[in-house]
XYZ file of C-alpha atoms in Angstrom:
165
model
C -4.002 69.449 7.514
C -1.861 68.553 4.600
C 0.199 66.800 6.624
C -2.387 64.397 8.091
C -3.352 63.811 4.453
C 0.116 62.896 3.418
C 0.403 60.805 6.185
C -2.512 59.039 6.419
C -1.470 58.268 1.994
C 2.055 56.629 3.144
C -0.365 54.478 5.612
C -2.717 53.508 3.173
C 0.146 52.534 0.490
C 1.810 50.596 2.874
C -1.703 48.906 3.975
C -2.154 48.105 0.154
C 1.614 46.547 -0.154
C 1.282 44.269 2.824
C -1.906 42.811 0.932
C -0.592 42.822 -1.968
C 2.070 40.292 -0.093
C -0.513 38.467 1.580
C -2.027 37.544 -1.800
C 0.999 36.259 -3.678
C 1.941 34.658 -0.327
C -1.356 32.478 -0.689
C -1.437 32.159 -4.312
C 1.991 30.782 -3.740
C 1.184 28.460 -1.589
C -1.792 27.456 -3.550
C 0.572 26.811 -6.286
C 2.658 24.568 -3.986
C 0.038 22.471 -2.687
C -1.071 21.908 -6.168
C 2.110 20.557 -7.662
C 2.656 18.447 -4.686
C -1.014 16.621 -4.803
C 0.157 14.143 -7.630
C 3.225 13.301 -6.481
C 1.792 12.423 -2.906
C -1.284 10.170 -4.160
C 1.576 8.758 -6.980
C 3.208 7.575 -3.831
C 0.774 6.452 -2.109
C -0.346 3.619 -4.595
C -0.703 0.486 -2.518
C -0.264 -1.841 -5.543
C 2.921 -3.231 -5.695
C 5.038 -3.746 -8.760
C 6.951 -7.173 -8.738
C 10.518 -5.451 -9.139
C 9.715 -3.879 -6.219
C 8.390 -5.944 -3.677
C 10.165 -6.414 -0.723
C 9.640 -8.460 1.765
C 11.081 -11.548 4.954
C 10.522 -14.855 5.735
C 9.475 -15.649 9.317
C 9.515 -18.805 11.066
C 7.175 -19.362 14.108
C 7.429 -22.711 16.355
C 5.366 -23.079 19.378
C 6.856 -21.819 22.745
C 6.689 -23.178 26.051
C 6.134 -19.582 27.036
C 3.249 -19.019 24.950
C -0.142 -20.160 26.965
C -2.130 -20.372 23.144
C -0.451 -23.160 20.878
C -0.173 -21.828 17.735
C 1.558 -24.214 15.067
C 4.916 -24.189 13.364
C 4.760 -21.342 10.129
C 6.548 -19.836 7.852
C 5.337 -15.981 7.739
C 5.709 -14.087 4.618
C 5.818 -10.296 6.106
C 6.041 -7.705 3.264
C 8.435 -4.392 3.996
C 6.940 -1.891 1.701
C 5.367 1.237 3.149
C 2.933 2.163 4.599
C 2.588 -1.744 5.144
C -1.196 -1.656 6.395
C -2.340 0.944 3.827
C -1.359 -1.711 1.203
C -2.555 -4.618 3.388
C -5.867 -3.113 3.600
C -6.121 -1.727 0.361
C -5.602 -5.640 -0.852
C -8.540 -6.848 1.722
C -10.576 -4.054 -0.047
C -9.809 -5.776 -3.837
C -12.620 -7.858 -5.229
C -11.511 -11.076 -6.336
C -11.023 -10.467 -10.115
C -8.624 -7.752 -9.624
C -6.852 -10.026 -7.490
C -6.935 -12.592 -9.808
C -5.925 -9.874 -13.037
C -3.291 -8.972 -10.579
C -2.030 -12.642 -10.341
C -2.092 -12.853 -13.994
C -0.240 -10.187 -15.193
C 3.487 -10.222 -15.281
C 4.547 -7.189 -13.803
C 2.788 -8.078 -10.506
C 1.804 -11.944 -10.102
C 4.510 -12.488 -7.752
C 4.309 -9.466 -5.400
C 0.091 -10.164 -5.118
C 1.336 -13.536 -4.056
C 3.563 -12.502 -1.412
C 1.164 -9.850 -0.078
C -1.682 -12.337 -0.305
C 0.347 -14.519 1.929
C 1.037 -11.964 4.315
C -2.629 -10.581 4.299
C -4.522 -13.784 5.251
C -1.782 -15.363 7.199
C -1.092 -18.218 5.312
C 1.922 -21.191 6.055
C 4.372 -20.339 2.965
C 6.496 -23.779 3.794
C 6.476 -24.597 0.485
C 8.296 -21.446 -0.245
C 10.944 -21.814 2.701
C 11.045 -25.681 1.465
C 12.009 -25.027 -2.044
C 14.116 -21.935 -1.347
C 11.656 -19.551 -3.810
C 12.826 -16.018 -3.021
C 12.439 -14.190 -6.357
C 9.673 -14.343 -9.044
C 12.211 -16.846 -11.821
C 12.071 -19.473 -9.146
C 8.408 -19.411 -8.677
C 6.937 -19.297 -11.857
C 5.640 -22.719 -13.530
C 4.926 -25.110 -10.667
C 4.702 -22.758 -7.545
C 2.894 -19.988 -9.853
C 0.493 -22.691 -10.848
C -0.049 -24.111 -6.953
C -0.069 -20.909 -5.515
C -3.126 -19.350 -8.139
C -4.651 -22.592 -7.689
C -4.561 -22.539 -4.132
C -5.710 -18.638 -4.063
C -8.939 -19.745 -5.847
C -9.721 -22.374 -3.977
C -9.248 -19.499 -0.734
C -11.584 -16.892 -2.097
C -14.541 -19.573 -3.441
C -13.862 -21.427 0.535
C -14.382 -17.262 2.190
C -17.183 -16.501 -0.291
C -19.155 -19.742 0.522
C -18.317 -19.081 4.397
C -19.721 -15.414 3.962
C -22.962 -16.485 2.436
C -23.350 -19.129 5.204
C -23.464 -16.360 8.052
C -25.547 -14.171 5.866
C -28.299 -17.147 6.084
């Protein structure tokens, strides 16, 4: 009878280590997933900086293969990722963060280029006057571009209301 008793305490010790484990195991892991929650959503911030925007120019010419014409373009295609995450988090943006965005110095010049490759627009004047970094756009093609971006978002807004009607 003894015997049973001591063996049925080793059991019962052992039953009581392997939970013992099993809750540092999960507050471990608890641990884990809460240091790695602000580093993930710190990565995943879809505005772009302008020191580190990357991004290609793209030429498109119509092609006797293609059956839709499409004019001549010059693409502006941005190489950050996760590309469409910051695409769409851009289409999301009301218009004055755009515009603060445009504004500000740290990131006028990548909210161009993503603005350009969001809405599909013809960056010729880019390719034509060889602007590939912020010092070369700023003054004239700064001025044209925010100029042109206003005139874009009053042109959609008026075309929204007029299907709302």
């Amino acid at each position: 009878m003894r015997m049973e008793n001591d063996t049925e305490k080793r059991n019962y010790k052992e039953i009581i280590k392997k939970g013992n484990f099993f809750k540092k195991c999960i507050f471990l892991l608890f641990i884990i997933m809460l240091l790695s929650v602000p580093i993930r959503t710190k990565a995943q911030n879809p505005i772009i900086q302008n020191n580190s925007i990357q991004f290609t120019m793209t030429f498109t010419s119509y092609s006797v293969l293609d059956s839709v014409y499409s004019p001549m373009k010059y693409h502006i295609l941005i190489e950050n990722q996760p590309r469409q995450i910051i695409l769409d988090y851009y289409a999301q943006m009301d218009t004055s963060m755009i515009f603060s965005l445009l504004d500000d110095k740290n990131y006028d010049w990548a909210t161009n280029l993503i603005l350009y490759d969001l809405y599909d627009l013809n960056a010729h004047l880019l390719y034509a006057f060889d602007i590939k970094a912020r010092e070369d756009w700023l003054g004239f093609f700064q001025d044209k571009d925010i100029a042109m971006w206003h005139d874009f978002f009053k042109r959609k807004k008026e075309a929204q209301s007029t299907k709302v009607e």
